[in-house]
Amino acid sequence: MSGAASLTGPAGGANAARRRRQTAIAWTFAAPFVIIFAMFMVLPIAASLGFSFTDLTAQDVRTPFNVDVVGLRQYADVLTDPRFQHAAGVTAVFVLAGIPLTVALGLALALALNSGVRRFKPVYRVAFYAPVVTSVVAVSVIWRHILARDGLLNMLLALVGVQGPDWLNSTTWALPSLVLMAVWRNAGTLMVIFLAGLQSIPPAVMEAAAMDGAGPWRRLRSVTLPLLRPAMLLGGVLISVGYLQFFEESFVMTQGGPLESTLSLTYYTFNTFGFGDFAKASAASYLMFVVIAAVSLVQFRLLRRAT
C-alpha cells in the first residue's frame, strides 16, 4: 500500500521525471551513433533490398522515375545466369575444401599448444595468429609472388627436381592455391577458439578417462571433441561466413581467372555492380545472404543438438 502510494505521490512523480531525464540524456549521447548507423547501414541495406525488386541500372541514376518495379524477375535472372551458377560452384568448392582443412589445422595447432608444446607457447601463439591480423591484401600480394611461375615455391620444388606449375595461371591449380592460402591465414582464428575450449575442459574429466584405461586417441574422440562442440560451433559459423564471402584473395591474386576458375559469388556481385546493373547486383547479394543464413542455421541445428 505504501509502495503504491509512493508511485502515485510526489515521490513517484519525481522518480518518473528523473527517469525521463536520464533517458533523454542517454539518447542524447547515443544519438550521433544512431544517426550515423541509420544513414550508413540501415538506409543502404533497405535501399539495396528495394533495388533488388526493380530494374535499376546506372542509366537510371539521373532519371529515377523511369525505374520500374519488376518483382522477383531480377532474382530469377540471377539464378538462371550461367556465370552466377559457375560462381556458386566455385564458391561451394572453396567452402567445402577450405573449411574442413582449416578446422583440422586449427584443431591440430590448438592440441599441440595445449599439451604438446612445453616451451615458447606465447611465441607460437603469436606466430600462428599473425596471419589473421595481417591485411588480407598484403598477404595476397606476398602469396602471389610465392606462387608465381618463378616464385619461391617453384624454386624450392626445383631443388628436389620437381618442376612446379604456374599455380595462379592454371585453371587446375588456381583455386586450390587460393584455398591453401585461406587455410593458412584463417587457421589461427580457429586455433585461438579451440585453445580456449580446450582450457575450459576440467582436468579431472581427462584424468578420470585415463584412469578408466582410455588412451590418447580415445580421450580425444570420446572426451575432448564432444566437449569442444560449443567452440566448434562458434568457429564453424565464423569461418563459413568468411569463406562464403571470399573475394580479396581472388581479386588480388587472380582477378577471378584464369577463365573464371576463381570467380566467387562476391566477385560476381562486384562485377555486376561495376557493369552498372545495380538491381541485379542487389538481388545477387541477397541470394548470397540467404545462403549464408541457411548454412549458419544448419550448423546451429547440427552442433547445438549434439552439445
Tab-separated table of C-alpha atoms in Angstrom:
chain	number	residue	atom	x	y	z
A	1	MET	CA	0.000	0.000	0.000
A	2	SER	CA	2.783	2.340	0.923
A	3	GLY	CA	4.640	1.302	-2.275
A	4	ALA	CA	1.604	2.145	-4.404
A	5	ALA	CA	1.279	5.463	-2.667
A	6	SER	CA	4.920	6.271	-3.369
A	7	LEU	CA	4.385	5.585	-7.071
A	8	THR	CA	1.409	7.910	-7.312
A	9	GLY	CA	2.540	10.541	-4.835
A	10	PRO	CA	5.039	13.378	-5.183
A	11	ALA	CA	7.974	10.980	-4.753
A	12	GLY	CA	6.722	8.777	-7.602
A	13	GLY	CA	6.368	11.785	-9.844
A	14	ALA	CA	9.915	12.880	-9.046
A	15	ASN	CA	11.245	9.399	-9.815
A	16	ALA	CA	9.412	9.312	-13.140
A	17	ALA	CA	10.763	12.748	-14.032
A	18	ARG	CA	14.299	11.635	-13.151
A	19	ARG	CA	13.957	8.516	-15.306
A	20	ARG	CA	12.688	10.578	-18.233
A	21	ARG	CA	15.593	12.995	-17.812
A	22	GLN	CA	18.097	10.117	-17.674
A	23	THR	CA	16.524	8.561	-20.757
A	24	ALA	CA	16.744	11.857	-22.616
A	25	ILE	CA	20.413	12.251	-21.637
A	26	ALA	CA	21.163	8.676	-22.723
A	27	TRP	CA	19.520	9.202	-26.115
A	28	THR	CA	21.424	12.477	-26.494
A	29	PHE	CA	24.721	10.648	-26.080
A	30	ALA	CA	23.602	7.769	-28.309
A	31	ALA	CA	22.112	9.990	-30.998
A	32	PRO	CA	25.326	10.530	-33.030
A	33	PHE	CA	25.893	6.771	-33.314
A	34	VAL	CA	22.219	6.070	-34.061
A	35	ILE	CA	22.134	8.707	-36.798
A	36	ILE	CA	25.374	7.531	-38.413
A	37	PHE	CA	24.311	3.873	-38.142
A	38	ALA	CA	20.951	4.645	-39.720
A	39	MET	CA	22.496	6.686	-42.555
A	40	PHE	CA	25.350	4.354	-43.466
A	41	MET	CA	23.951	0.922	-42.502
A	42	VAL	CA	20.175	0.747	-42.225
A	43	LEU	CA	19.376	3.063	-45.130
A	44	PRO	CA	21.768	1.398	-47.661
A	45	ILE	CA	20.575	-2.070	-46.651
A	46	ALA	CA	16.928	-1.094	-47.016
A	47	ALA	CA	17.635	0.705	-50.307
A	48	SER	CA	19.533	-2.254	-51.784
A	49	LEU	CA	16.697	-4.585	-50.803
A	50	GLY	CA	14.267	-2.283	-52.584
A	51	PHE	CA	16.558	-2.043	-55.648
A	52	SER	CA	16.538	-5.839	-55.992
A	53	PHE	CA	12.839	-5.678	-56.930
A	54	THR	CA	13.363	-3.074	-59.656
A	55	ASP	CA	15.203	-2.795	-62.990
A	56	LEU	CA	17.550	-0.035	-61.776
A	57	THR	CA	20.735	0.402	-63.798
A	58	ALA	CA	23.426	3.060	-63.979
A	59	GLN	CA	21.475	4.796	-66.773
A	60	ASP	CA	18.546	5.399	-64.385
A	61	VAL	CA	20.516	7.311	-61.760
A	62	ARG	CA	19.639	10.674	-63.316
A	63	THR	CA	16.068	9.620	-64.123
A	64	PRO	CA	14.940	7.576	-61.101
A	65	PHE	CA	11.258	7.862	-62.052
A	66	ASN	CA	11.927	5.673	-65.082
A	67	VAL	CA	12.712	2.735	-62.806
A	68	ASP	CA	10.057	0.026	-62.865
A	69	VAL	CA	9.186	-2.481	-60.186
A	70	VAL	CA	9.731	-5.959	-61.628
A	71	GLY	CA	9.099	-8.094	-58.551
A	72	LEU	CA	11.188	-11.250	-58.386
A	73	ARG	CA	12.365	-11.087	-62.004
A	74	GLN	CA	15.889	-9.989	-61.016
A	75	TYR	CA	16.197	-12.981	-58.697
A	76	ALA	CA	15.056	-15.306	-61.481
A	77	ASP	CA	17.547	-13.720	-63.911
A	78	VAL	CA	20.395	-14.141	-61.418
A	79	LEU	CA	19.533	-17.772	-60.666
A	80	THR	CA	19.393	-18.644	-64.382
A	81	ASP	CA	22.606	-16.758	-65.227
A	82	PRO	CA	25.308	-19.321	-66.172
A	83	ARG	CA	28.030	-17.075	-64.696
A	84	PHE	CA	26.197	-16.962	-61.355
A	85	GLN	CA	25.826	-20.747	-61.387
A	86	HIS	CA	29.527	-21.106	-62.197
A	87	ALA	CA	30.444	-18.673	-59.383
A	88	ALA	CA	28.212	-20.607	-56.982
A	89	GLY	CA	30.047	-23.816	-57.908
A	90	VAL	CA	33.455	-22.201	-57.381
A	91	THR	CA	32.344	-20.836	-54.009
A	92	ALA	CA	30.971	-24.229	-52.986
A	93	VAL	CA	34.291	-25.920	-53.810
A	94	PHE	CA	36.182	-23.234	-51.918
A	95	VAL	CA	33.956	-23.654	-48.837
A	96	LEU	CA	33.760	-27.455	-48.872
A	97	ALA	CA	37.527	-27.829	-49.295
A	98	GLY	CA	38.622	-24.910	-47.151
A	99	ILE	CA	36.521	-25.305	-44.006
A	100	PRO	CA	37.459	-28.933	-43.155
A	101	LEU	CA	41.143	-28.212	-43.792
A	102	THR	CA	41.014	-25.050	-41.665
A	103	VAL	CA	39.216	-26.833	-38.830
A	104	ALA	CA	41.686	-29.733	-38.918
A	105	LEU	CA	44.729	-27.456	-38.944
A	106	GLY	CA	43.311	-25.137	-36.262
A	107	LEU	CA	42.456	-28.113	-34.029
A	108	ALA	CA	45.907	-29.670	-34.520
A	109	LEU	CA	47.611	-26.393	-33.600
A	110	ALA	CA	45.387	-25.940	-30.540
A	111	LEU	CA	46.039	-29.501	-29.320
A	112	ALA	CA	49.770	-29.043	-29.823
A	113	LEU	CA	49.841	-25.756	-27.920
A	114	ASN	CA	47.592	-27.113	-25.172
A	115	SER	CA	49.551	-30.247	-24.405
A	116	GLY	CA	52.368	-30.974	-26.833
A	117	VAL	CA	54.400	-27.750	-26.729
A	118	ARG	CA	56.133	-27.067	-23.422
A	119	ARG	CA	58.290	-24.058	-24.215
A	120	PHE	CA	57.774	-20.752	-26.032
A	121	LYS	CA	53.977	-21.140	-26.153
A	122	PRO	CA	53.338	-17.364	-26.427
A	123	VAL	CA	55.771	-17.186	-29.352
A	124	TYR	CA	53.953	-19.947	-31.219
A	125	ARG	CA	50.575	-18.372	-30.500
A	126	VAL	CA	51.682	-15.050	-31.924
A	127	ALA	CA	53.299	-16.728	-34.933
A	128	PHE	CA	50.196	-18.770	-35.799
A	129	TYR	CA	47.801	-15.881	-35.181
A	130	ALA	CA	49.824	-13.223	-37.002
A	131	PRO	CA	48.304	-14.001	-40.462
A	132	VAL	CA	44.812	-13.332	-39.049
A	133	VAL	CA	45.601	-9.745	-38.059
A	134	THR	CA	47.627	-9.049	-41.185
A	135	SER	CA	45.885	-7.301	-44.054
A	136	VAL	CA	44.465	-9.853	-46.463
A	137	VAL	CA	45.563	-7.676	-49.367
A	138	ALA	CA	49.165	-7.645	-48.120
A	139	VAL	CA	49.049	-11.402	-47.544
A	140	SER	CA	47.614	-11.963	-51.015
A	141	VAL	CA	50.347	-9.889	-52.646
A	142	ILE	CA	53.031	-11.912	-50.845
A	143	TRP	CA	51.413	-15.201	-51.792
A	144	ARG	CA	51.112	-14.044	-55.395
A	145	HIS	CA	54.887	-13.723	-55.534
A	146	ILE	CA	55.368	-17.049	-53.737
A	147	LEU	CA	53.096	-18.849	-56.232
A	148	ALA	CA	54.434	-17.142	-59.361
A	149	ARG	CA	55.986	-19.282	-62.088
A	150	ASP	CA	59.470	-18.270	-60.909
A	151	GLY	CA	58.367	-17.783	-57.283
A	152	LEU	CA	59.633	-19.205	-54.025
A	153	LEU	CA	57.517	-22.372	-54.104
A	154	ASN	CA	58.702	-23.448	-57.555
A	155	MET	CA	62.295	-22.621	-56.586
A	156	LEU	CA	62.000	-24.977	-53.593
A	157	LEU	CA	60.401	-27.667	-55.753
A	158	ALA	CA	63.228	-27.283	-58.280
A	159	LEU	CA	65.735	-28.120	-55.541
A	160	VAL	CA	64.225	-31.621	-55.317
A	161	GLY	CA	63.904	-31.998	-59.090
A	162	VAL	CA	60.206	-31.114	-59.404
A	163	GLN	CA	59.013	-28.549	-61.955
A	164	GLY	CA	56.065	-26.754	-60.420
A	165	PRO	CA	53.170	-25.405	-62.485
A	166	ASP	CA	52.218	-21.790	-62.973
A	167	TRP	CA	49.935	-22.001	-59.965
A	168	LEU	CA	47.835	-18.865	-60.391
A	169	ASN	CA	47.544	-19.034	-64.185
A	170	SER	CA	46.437	-22.650	-64.295
A	171	THR	CA	42.723	-23.483	-64.338
A	172	THR	CA	43.595	-26.631	-62.396
A	173	TRP	CA	45.754	-25.127	-59.658
A	174	ALA	CA	44.477	-21.558	-59.216
A	175	LEU	CA	41.527	-22.394	-56.941
A	176	PRO	CA	43.464	-24.931	-54.791
A	177	SER	CA	46.160	-22.276	-54.381
A	178	LEU	CA	43.601	-19.808	-53.021
A	179	VAL	CA	42.192	-22.495	-50.718
A	180	LEU	CA	45.694	-23.204	-49.407
A	181	MET	CA	46.308	-19.538	-48.684
A	182	ALA	CA	42.925	-19.131	-46.981
A	183	VAL	CA	43.553	-22.173	-44.785
A	184	TRP	CA	46.957	-20.826	-43.768
A	185	ARG	CA	45.513	-17.408	-42.997
A	186	ASN	CA	42.394	-18.484	-41.065
A	187	ALA	CA	43.728	-21.433	-39.065
A	188	GLY	CA	44.939	-19.014	-36.391
A	189	THR	CA	41.380	-17.882	-35.673
A	190	LEU	CA	40.189	-21.427	-35.016
A	191	MET	CA	43.363	-22.175	-33.068
A	192	VAL	CA	42.529	-19.421	-30.569
A	193	ILE	CA	38.874	-20.513	-30.258
A	194	PHE	CA	39.755	-24.202	-29.872
A	195	LEU	CA	42.533	-23.402	-27.414
A	196	ALA	CA	40.051	-21.529	-25.209
A	197	GLY	CA	37.705	-24.521	-25.434
A	198	LEU	CA	40.455	-26.978	-24.511
A	199	GLN	CA	41.487	-24.938	-21.495
A	200	SER	CA	37.886	-24.926	-20.253
A	201	ILE	CA	37.768	-28.733	-20.061
A	202	PRO	CA	38.163	-29.779	-16.399
A	203	PRO	CA	41.424	-31.740	-15.889
A	204	ALA	CA	39.517	-34.136	-13.624
A	205	VAL	CA	37.499	-35.340	-16.609
A	206	MET	CA	40.636	-36.232	-18.560
A	207	GLU	CA	42.189	-37.861	-15.502
A	208	ALA	CA	39.085	-39.964	-14.946
A	209	ALA	CA	39.141	-41.082	-18.580
A	210	ALA	CA	42.836	-42.000	-18.281
A	211	MET	CA	42.181	-43.978	-15.095
A	212	ASP	CA	39.454	-45.895	-16.936
A	213	GLY	CA	42.076	-47.004	-19.444
A	214	ALA	CA	41.300	-44.610	-22.300
A	215	GLY	CA	44.331	-43.911	-24.476
A	216	PRO	CA	45.156	-40.517	-26.043
A	217	TRP	CA	43.154	-41.200	-29.217
A	218	ARG	CA	40.151	-42.484	-27.267
A	219	ARG	CA	40.243	-39.453	-24.948
A	220	LEU	CA	40.407	-37.147	-27.955
A	221	ARG	CA	37.491	-38.848	-29.731
A	222	SER	CA	35.232	-39.545	-26.747
A	223	VAL	CA	36.006	-36.707	-24.329
A	224	THR	CA	37.795	-33.776	-25.942
A	225	LEU	CA	35.860	-33.446	-29.194
A	226	PRO	CA	32.373	-33.741	-27.597
A	227	LEU	CA	33.285	-31.088	-25.029
A	228	LEU	CA	34.664	-28.872	-27.804
A	229	ARG	CA	31.378	-28.717	-29.710
A	230	PRO	CA	30.427	-25.206	-28.481
A	231	ALA	CA	33.827	-23.917	-29.620
A	232	MET	CA	33.491	-25.820	-32.907
A	233	LEU	CA	30.057	-24.281	-33.459
A	234	LEU	CA	31.394	-20.773	-32.958
A	235	GLY	CA	34.456	-21.363	-35.119
A	236	GLY	CA	32.482	-23.139	-37.829
A	237	VAL	CA	29.959	-20.314	-38.161
A	238	LEU	CA	32.640	-17.616	-38.231
A	239	ILE	CA	34.770	-19.422	-40.791
A	240	SER	CA	31.877	-20.431	-43.047
A	241	VAL	CA	30.582	-16.854	-43.220
A	242	GLY	CA	34.049	-15.623	-44.191
A	243	TYR	CA	34.638	-18.386	-46.756
A	244	LEU	CA	31.245	-17.887	-48.400
A	245	GLN	CA	32.205	-14.244	-48.973
A	246	PHE	CA	35.746	-14.822	-50.223
A	247	PHE	CA	36.737	-12.027	-52.542
A	248	GLU	CA	40.021	-10.304	-51.685
A	249	GLU	CA	42.163	-13.340	-52.418
A	250	SER	CA	40.672	-13.784	-55.863
A	251	PHE	CA	40.626	-10.046	-56.586
A	252	VAL	CA	44.292	-9.518	-55.744
A	253	MET	CA	45.826	-12.803	-56.886
A	254	THR	CA	43.875	-13.936	-59.957
A	255	GLN	CA	41.229	-11.295	-60.801
A	256	GLY	CA	38.721	-14.142	-60.967
A	257	GLY	CA	40.720	-16.017	-63.603
A	258	PRO	CA	42.080	-17.853	-65.362
A	259	LEU	CA	38.926	-18.422	-67.416
A	260	GLU	CA	36.850	-17.509	-64.330
A	261	SER	CA	38.090	-20.572	-62.467
A	262	THR	CA	38.292	-18.482	-59.259
A	263	LEU	CA	35.163	-16.368	-59.797
A	264	SER	CA	33.329	-16.333	-56.461
A	265	LEU	CA	29.779	-15.202	-55.719
A	266	THR	CA	31.087	-11.995	-54.158
A	267	TYR	CA	33.287	-11.339	-57.189
A	268	TYR	CA	30.298	-11.958	-59.473
A	269	THR	CA	28.272	-9.415	-57.482
A	270	PHE	CA	31.152	-6.946	-57.599
A	271	ASN	CA	31.454	-7.277	-61.378
A	272	THR	CA	27.692	-6.964	-61.872
A	273	PHE	CA	27.627	-3.785	-59.816
A	274	GLY	CA	30.623	-2.457	-61.735
A	275	PHE	CA	28.782	-3.008	-65.020
A	276	GLY	CA	26.027	-0.720	-63.723
A	277	ASP	CA	23.342	-3.374	-63.207
A	278	PHE	CA	22.547	-2.283	-59.673
A	279	ALA	CA	19.274	-4.195	-59.325
A	280	LYS	CA	20.821	-7.486	-60.423
A	281	ALA	CA	23.805	-6.964	-58.104
A	282	SER	CA	21.417	-6.304	-55.200
A	283	ALA	CA	19.468	-9.479	-55.989
A	284	ALA	CA	22.710	-11.499	-56.102
A	285	SER	CA	23.729	-10.030	-52.729
A	286	TYR	CA	20.502	-11.062	-51.061
A	287	LEU	CA	20.658	-14.537	-52.571
A	288	MET	CA	24.103	-14.872	-51.032
A	289	PHE	CA	22.706	-13.601	-47.728
A	290	VAL	CA	20.074	-16.332	-47.818
A	291	VAL	CA	22.747	-18.975	-48.474
A	292	ILE	CA	24.891	-17.728	-45.574
A	293	ALA	CA	21.879	-17.676	-43.243
A	294	ALA	CA	20.873	-21.198	-44.317
A	295	VAL	CA	24.387	-22.603	-43.794
A	296	SER	CA	24.631	-20.955	-40.365
A	297	LEU	CA	21.211	-22.315	-39.400
A	298	VAL	CA	22.207	-25.847	-40.423
A	299	GLN	CA	25.393	-25.595	-38.355
A	300	PHE	CA	23.458	-24.371	-35.326
A	301	ARG	CA	20.938	-27.184	-35.591
A	302	LEU	CA	23.547	-29.899	-36.084
A	303	LEU	CA	26.032	-28.852	-33.421
A	304	ARG	CA	23.636	-27.436	-30.819
A	305	ARG	CA	21.633	-30.637	-30.864
A	306	ALA	CA	24.753	-32.624	-30.005
A	307	THR	CA	26.058	-30.104	-27.461
